[in-house]
mmCIF file of C-alpha atoms and ligand atoms in Angstrom:
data_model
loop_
_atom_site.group_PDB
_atom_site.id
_atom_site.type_symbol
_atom_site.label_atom_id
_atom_site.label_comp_id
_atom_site.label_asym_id
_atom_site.label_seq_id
_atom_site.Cartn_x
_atom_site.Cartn_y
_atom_site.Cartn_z
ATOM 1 C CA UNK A 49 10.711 33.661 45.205
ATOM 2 C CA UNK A 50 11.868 30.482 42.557
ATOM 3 C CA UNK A 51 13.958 28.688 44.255
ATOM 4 C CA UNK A 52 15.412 27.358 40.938
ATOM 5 C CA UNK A 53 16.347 30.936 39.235
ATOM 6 C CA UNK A 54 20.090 31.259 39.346
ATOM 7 C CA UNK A 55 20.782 34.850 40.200
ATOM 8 C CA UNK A 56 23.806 37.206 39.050
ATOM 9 C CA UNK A 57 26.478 37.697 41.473
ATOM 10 C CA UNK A 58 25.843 41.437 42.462
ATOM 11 C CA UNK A 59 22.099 40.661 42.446
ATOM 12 C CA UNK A 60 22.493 37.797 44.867
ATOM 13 C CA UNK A 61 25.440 39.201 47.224
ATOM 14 C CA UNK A 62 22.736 41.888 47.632
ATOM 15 C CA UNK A 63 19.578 39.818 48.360
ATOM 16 C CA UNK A 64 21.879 37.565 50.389
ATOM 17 C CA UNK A 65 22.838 40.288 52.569
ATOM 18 C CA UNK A 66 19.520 41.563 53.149
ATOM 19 C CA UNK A 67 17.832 37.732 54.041
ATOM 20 C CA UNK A 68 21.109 36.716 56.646
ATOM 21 C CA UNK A 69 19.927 40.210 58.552
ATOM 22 C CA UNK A 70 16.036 39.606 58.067
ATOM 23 C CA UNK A 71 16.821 35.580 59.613
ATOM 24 C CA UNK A 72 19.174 35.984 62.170
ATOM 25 C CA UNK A 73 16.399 35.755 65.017
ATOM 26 C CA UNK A 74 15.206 32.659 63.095
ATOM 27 C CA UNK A 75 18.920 31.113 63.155
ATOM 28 C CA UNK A 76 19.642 32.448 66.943
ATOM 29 C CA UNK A 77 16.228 30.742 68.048
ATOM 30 C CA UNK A 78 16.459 27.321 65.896
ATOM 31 C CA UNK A 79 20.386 26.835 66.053
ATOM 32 C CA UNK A 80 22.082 28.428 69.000
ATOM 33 C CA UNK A 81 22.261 28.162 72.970
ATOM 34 C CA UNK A 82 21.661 23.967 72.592
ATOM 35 C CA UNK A 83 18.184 24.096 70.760
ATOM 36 C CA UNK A 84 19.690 22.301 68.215
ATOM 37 C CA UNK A 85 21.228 18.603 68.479
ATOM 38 C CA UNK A 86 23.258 18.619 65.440
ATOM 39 C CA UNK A 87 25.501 21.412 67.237
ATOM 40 C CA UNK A 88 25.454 20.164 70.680
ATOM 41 C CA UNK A 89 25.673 16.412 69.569
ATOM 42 C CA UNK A 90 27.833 16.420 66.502
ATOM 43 C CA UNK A 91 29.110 20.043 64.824
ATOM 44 C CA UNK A 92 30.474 21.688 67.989
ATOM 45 C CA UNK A 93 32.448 18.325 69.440
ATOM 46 C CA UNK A 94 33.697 17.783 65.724
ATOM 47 C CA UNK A 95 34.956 21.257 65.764
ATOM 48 C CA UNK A 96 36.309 21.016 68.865
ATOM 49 C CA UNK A 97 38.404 17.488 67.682
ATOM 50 C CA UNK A 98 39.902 19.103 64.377
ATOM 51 C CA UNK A 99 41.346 21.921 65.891
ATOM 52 C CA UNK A 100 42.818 20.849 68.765
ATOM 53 C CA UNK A 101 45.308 22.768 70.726
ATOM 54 C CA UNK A 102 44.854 25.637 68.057
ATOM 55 C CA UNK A 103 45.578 28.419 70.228
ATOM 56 C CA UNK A 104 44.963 31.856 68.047
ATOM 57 C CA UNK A 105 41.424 31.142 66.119
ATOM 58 C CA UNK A 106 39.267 32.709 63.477
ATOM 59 C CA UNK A 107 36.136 31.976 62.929
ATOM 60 C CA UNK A 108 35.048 33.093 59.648
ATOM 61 C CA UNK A 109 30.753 33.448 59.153
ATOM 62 C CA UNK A 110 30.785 33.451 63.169
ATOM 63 C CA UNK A 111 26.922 33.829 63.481
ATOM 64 C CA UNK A 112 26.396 34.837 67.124
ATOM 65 C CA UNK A 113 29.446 33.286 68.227
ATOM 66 C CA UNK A 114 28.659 29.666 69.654
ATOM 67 C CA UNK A 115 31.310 27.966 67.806
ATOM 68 C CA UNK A 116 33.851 30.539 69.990
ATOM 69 C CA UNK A 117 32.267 30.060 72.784
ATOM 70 C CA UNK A 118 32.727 26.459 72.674
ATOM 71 C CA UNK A 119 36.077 26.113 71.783
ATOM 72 C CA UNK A 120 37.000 29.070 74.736
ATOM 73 C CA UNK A 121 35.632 26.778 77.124
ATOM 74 C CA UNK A 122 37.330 23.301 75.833
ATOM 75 C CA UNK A 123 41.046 24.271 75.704
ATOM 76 C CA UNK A 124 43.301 27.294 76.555
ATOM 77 C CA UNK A 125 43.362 29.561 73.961
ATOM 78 C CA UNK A 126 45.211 32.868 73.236
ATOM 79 C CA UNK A 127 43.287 34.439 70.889
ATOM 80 C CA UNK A 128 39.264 34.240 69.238
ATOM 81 C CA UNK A 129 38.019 35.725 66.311
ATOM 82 C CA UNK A 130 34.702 35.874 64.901
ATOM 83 C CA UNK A 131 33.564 37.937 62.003
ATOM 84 C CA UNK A 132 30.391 37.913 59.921
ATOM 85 C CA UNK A 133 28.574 40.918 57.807
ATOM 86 C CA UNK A 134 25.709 40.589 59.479
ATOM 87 C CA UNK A 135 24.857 43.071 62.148
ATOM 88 C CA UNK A 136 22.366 41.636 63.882
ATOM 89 C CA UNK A 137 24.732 38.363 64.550
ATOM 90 C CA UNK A 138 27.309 40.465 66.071
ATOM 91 C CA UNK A 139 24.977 42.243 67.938
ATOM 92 C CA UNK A 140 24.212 39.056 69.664
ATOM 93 C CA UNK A 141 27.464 37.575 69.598
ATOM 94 C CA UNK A 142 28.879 40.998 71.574
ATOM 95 C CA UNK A 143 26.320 40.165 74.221
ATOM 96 C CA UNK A 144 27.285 36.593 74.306
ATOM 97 C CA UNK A 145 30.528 36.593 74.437
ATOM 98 C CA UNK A 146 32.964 34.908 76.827
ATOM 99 C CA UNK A 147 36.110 36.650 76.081
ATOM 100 C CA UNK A 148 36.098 36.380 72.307
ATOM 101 C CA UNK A 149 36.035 39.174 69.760
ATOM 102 C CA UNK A 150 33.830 40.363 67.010
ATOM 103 C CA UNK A 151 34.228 42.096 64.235
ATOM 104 C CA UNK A 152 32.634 43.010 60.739
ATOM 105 C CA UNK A 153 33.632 41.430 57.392
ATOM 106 C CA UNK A 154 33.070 39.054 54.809
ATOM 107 C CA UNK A 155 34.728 36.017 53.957
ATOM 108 C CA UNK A 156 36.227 37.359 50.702
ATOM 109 C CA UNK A 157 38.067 40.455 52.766
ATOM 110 C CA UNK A 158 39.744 39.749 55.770
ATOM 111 C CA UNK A 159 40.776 42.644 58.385
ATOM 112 C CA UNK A 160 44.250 41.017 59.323
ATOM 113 C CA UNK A 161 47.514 40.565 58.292
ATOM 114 C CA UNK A 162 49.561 37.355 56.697
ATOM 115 C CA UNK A 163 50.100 34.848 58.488
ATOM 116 C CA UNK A 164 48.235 35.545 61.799
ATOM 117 C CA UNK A 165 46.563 32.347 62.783
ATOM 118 C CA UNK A 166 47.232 29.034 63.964
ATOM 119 C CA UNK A 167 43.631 27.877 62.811
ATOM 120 C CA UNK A 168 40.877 29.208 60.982
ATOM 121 C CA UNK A 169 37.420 27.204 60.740
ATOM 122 C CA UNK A 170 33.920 27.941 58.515
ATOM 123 C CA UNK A 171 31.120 26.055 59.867
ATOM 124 C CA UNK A 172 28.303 25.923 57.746
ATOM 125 C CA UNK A 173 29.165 29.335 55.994
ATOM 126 C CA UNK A 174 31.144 28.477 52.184
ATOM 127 C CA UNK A 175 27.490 27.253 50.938
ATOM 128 C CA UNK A 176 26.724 30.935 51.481
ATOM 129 C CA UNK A 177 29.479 32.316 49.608
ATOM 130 C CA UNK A 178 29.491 33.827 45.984
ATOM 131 C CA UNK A 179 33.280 34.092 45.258
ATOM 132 C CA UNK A 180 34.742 30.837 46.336
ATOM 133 C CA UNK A 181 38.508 30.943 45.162
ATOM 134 C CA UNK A 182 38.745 34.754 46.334
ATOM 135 C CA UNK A 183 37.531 33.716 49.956
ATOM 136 C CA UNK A 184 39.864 30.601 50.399
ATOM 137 C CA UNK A 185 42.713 32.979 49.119
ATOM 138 C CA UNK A 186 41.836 35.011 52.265
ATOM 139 C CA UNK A 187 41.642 32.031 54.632
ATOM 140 C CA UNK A 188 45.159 30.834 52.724
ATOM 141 C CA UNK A 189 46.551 33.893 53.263
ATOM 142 C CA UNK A 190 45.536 34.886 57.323
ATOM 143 C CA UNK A 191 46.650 30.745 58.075
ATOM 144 C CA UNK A 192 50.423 30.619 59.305
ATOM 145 C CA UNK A 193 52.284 27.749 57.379
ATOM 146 C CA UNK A 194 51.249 24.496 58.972
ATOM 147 C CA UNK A 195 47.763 26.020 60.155
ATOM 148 C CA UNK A 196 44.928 24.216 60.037
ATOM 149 C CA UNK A 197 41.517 24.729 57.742
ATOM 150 C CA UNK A 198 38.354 23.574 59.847
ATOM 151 C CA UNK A 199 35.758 23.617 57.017
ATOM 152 C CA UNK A 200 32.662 22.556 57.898
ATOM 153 C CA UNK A 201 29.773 22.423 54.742
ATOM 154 C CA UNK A 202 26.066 21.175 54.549
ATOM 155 C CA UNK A 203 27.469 18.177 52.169
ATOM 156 C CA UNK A 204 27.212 19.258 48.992
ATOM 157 C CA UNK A 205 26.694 15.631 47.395
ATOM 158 C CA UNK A 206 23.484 15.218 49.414
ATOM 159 C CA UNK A 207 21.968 18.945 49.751
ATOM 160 C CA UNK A 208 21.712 19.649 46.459
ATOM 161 C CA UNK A 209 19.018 22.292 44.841
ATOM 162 C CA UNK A 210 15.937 19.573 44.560
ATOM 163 C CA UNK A 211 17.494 16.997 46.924
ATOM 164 C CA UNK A 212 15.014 15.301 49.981
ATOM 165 C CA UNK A 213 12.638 12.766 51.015
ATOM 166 C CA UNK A 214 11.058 10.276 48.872
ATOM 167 C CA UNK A 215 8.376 8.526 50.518
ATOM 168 C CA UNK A 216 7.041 6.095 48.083
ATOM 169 C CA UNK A 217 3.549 4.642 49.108
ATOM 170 C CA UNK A 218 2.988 2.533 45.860
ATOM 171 C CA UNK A 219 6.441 1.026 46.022
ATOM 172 C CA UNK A 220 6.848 1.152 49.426
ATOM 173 C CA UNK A 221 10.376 2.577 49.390
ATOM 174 C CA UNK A 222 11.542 5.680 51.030
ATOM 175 C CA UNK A 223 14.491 7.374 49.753
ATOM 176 C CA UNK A 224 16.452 10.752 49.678
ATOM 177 C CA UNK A 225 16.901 12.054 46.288
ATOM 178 C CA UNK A 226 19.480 14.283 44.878
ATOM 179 C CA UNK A 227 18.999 17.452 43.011
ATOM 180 C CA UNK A 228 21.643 18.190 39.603
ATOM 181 C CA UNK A 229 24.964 17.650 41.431
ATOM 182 C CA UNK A 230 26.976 18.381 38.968
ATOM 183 C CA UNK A 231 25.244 22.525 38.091
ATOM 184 C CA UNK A 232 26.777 24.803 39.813
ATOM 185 C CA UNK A 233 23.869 27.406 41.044
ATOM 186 C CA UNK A 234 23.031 30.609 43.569
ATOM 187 C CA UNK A 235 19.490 30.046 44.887
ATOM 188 C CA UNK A 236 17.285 30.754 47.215
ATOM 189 C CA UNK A 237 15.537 28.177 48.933
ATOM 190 C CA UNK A 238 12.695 27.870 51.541
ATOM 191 C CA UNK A 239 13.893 25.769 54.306
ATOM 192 C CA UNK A 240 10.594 25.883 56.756
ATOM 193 C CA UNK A 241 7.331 27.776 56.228
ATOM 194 C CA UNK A 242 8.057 31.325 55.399
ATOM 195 C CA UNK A 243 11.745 31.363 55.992
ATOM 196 C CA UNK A 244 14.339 32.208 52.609
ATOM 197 C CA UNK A 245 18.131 31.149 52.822
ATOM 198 C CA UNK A 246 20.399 32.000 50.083
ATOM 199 C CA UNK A 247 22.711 28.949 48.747
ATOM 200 C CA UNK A 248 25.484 28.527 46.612
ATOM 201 C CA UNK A 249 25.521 24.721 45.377
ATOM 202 C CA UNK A 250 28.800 23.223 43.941
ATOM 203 C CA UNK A 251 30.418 19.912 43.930
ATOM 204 C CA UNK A 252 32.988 19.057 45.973
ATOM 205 C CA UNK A 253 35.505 19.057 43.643
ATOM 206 C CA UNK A 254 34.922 22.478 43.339
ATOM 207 C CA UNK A 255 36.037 22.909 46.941
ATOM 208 C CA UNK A 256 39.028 20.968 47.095
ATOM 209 C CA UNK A 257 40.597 21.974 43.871
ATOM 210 C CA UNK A 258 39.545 25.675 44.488
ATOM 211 C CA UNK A 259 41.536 24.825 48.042
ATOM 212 C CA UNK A 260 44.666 22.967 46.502
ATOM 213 C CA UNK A 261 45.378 26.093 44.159
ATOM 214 C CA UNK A 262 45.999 28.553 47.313
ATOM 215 C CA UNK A 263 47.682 25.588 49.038
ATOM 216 C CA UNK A 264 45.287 24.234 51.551
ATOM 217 C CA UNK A 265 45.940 20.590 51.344
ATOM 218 C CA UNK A 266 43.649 18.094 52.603
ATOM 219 C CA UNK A 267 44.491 16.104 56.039
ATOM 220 C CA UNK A 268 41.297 14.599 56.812
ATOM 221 C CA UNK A 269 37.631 13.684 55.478
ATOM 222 C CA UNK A 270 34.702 13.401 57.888
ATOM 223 C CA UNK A 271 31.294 12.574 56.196
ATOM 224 C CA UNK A 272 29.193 11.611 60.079
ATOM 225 C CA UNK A 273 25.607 9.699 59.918
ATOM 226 C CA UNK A 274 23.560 12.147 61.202
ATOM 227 C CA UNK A 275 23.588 12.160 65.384
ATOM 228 C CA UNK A 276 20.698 10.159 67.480
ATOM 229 C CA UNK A 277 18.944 13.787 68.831
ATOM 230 C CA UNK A 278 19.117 14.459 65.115
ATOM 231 C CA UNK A 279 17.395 10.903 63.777
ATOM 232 C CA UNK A 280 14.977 11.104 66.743
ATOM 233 C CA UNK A 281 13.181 14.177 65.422
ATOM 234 C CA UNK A 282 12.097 12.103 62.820
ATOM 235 C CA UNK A 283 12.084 8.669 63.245
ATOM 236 C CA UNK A 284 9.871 7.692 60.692
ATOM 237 C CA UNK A 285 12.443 8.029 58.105
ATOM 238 C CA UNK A 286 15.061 5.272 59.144
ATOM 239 C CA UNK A 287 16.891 5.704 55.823
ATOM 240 C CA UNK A 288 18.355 9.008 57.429
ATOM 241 C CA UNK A 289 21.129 7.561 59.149
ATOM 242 C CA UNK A 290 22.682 5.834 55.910
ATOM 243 C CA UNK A 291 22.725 10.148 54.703
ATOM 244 C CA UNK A 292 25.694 11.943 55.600
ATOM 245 C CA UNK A 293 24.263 15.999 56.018
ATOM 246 C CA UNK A 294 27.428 17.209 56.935
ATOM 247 C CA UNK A 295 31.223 17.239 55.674
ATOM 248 C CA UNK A 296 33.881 18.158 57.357
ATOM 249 C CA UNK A 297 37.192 18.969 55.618
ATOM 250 C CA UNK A 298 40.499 19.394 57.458
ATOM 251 C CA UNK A 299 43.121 21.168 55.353
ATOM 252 C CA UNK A 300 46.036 21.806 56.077
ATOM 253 C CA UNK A 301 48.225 25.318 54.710
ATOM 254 C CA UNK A 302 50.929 24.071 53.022
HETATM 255 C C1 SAM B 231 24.436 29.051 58.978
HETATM 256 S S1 SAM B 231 25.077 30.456 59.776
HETATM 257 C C2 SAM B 231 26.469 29.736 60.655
HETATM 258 C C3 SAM B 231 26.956 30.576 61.782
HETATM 259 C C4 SAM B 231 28.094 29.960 62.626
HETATM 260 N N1 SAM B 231 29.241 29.615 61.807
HETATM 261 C C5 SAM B 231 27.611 28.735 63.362
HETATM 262 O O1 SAM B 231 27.977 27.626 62.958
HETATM 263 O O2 SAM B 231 26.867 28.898 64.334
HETATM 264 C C6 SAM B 231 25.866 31.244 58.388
HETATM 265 C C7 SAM B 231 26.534 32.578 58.698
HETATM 266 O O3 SAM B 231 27.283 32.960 57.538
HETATM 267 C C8 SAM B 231 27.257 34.358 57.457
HETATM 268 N N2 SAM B 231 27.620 34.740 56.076
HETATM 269 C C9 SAM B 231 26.827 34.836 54.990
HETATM 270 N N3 SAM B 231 27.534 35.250 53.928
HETATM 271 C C10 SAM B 231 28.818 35.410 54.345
HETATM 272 C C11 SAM B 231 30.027 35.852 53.713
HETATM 273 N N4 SAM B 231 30.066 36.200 52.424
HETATM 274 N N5 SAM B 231 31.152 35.906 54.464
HETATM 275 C C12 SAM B 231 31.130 35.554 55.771
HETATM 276 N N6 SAM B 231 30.007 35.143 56.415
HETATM 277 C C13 SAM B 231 28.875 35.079 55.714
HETATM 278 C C14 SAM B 231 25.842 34.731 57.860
HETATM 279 O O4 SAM B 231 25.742 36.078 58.268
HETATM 280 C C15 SAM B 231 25.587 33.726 58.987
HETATM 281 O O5 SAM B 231 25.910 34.292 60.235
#
């Protein structure tokens, strides 16, 4: 597959669909359970800070539920949600879970009523979304007034289609490039040997102004160096901890 062709909507929600289901062992394996520092080290305890004493949660793109998990076990809460359209997630997050519930959906078409949640968080999900505004209307819409948006993105300054390592050996410099920020794009990229993840890339502008219009308002901006178990892995590239890979937005429904 080209990881540069820009796809039509229907064409990609469908190959989307059908790589989430085919990778979801890859994903449990690499990214779940602690196997993967940036979650036990820096996404989970960030999480865990921005929503607080939320106390009825949804969790939209759950995965196989460790986000849930974590926050069941950090603070009493009345009520978890998770859904994701993947089967083979829920499958997994069924088995998994502590008390929280699962259920099938997509972002852009939410099984609840107005008004229903205290907080709603989206870790690492929107980048896999095709329809943007319709999906944040959804999240606008479930959030009671006051609630809290936890929305958690691969930062979409620095993980731009094309962006990564430059290791100059003539020059000596080492340096992480970035890929057209400002082209908006639906591709599917090849992030280890073998292994294809559909991405939406758009700047953050995109985000927050898509966000303002259903009146999600922004209370606070987290762009974290990358964590030590993260930096470790590859310690040959000490420019990494200058690169936020992570952004963390906390909105607020107005
Ligand atoms: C990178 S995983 C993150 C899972 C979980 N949030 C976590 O942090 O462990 C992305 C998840 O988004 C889900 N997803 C993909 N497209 C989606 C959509 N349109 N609406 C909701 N979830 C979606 C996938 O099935 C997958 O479980």
């Amino acid at each position: 597959m080209d990881e540069q062709e820009d796809y039509l909507g229907a064409e990609f929600k469908g190959i989307a669909a059908e790589l989430w289901s085919h990778n979801a062992g890859w994903w449990q394996e690499g990214f779940t359970e602690g196997a993967d520092p940036e979650y036990t080290e820096q996404l989970l305890p960030l999480v865990e800070r921005l929503v607080g004493p939320g106390r009825l949660i949804l969790e939209v793109g759950t995965g196989e539920g460790q986000v849930l998990r974590h926050l069941s076990r950090t603070a009493p809460r009345e009520l978890l949600v998770g859904v994701d359209p993947t089967p083979e997630q829920l499958g997994l997050a069924a088995e998994r879970s502590q008390g929280e519930l699962y259920l099938r959906a997509e972002a852009g078409s939410l099984p609840f009523r107005d008004a229903c949640f205290d907080t709603v968080v989206a870790c690492l999900v929107f980048e896999h979304v095709t329809d943007l505004e319709g999906a944040l209307a959804e999240v606008a819409r479930v959030l009671e007034p006051g609630g809290g948006f936890v929305f958690l993105l691969n930062h979409p300054l620095f993980q731009t289609p094309d962006s990564g390592w430059i290791d100059d050996q003539v020059l000596e410099e080492q340096y992480w490039r970035i890929g057209r920020y400002l082209e908006e794009k639906r591709t599917v990229e090849e992030v280890e040997k073998g292994v294809f993840i559909p991405f939406v890339h758009r700047p953050l502008s995109r985000y927050l102004n898509a966000a303002r219009a259903c009146g999600l308002v922004l209370e606070e901006m987290v762009e974290p160096a990358p964590p030590a178990g993260f930096l470790a892995l590859a310690p040959e590239y000490y420019e990494a901890r200058f690169v936020p890979r992570l952004l963390a937005l906390h909105l607020r429904r107005s």
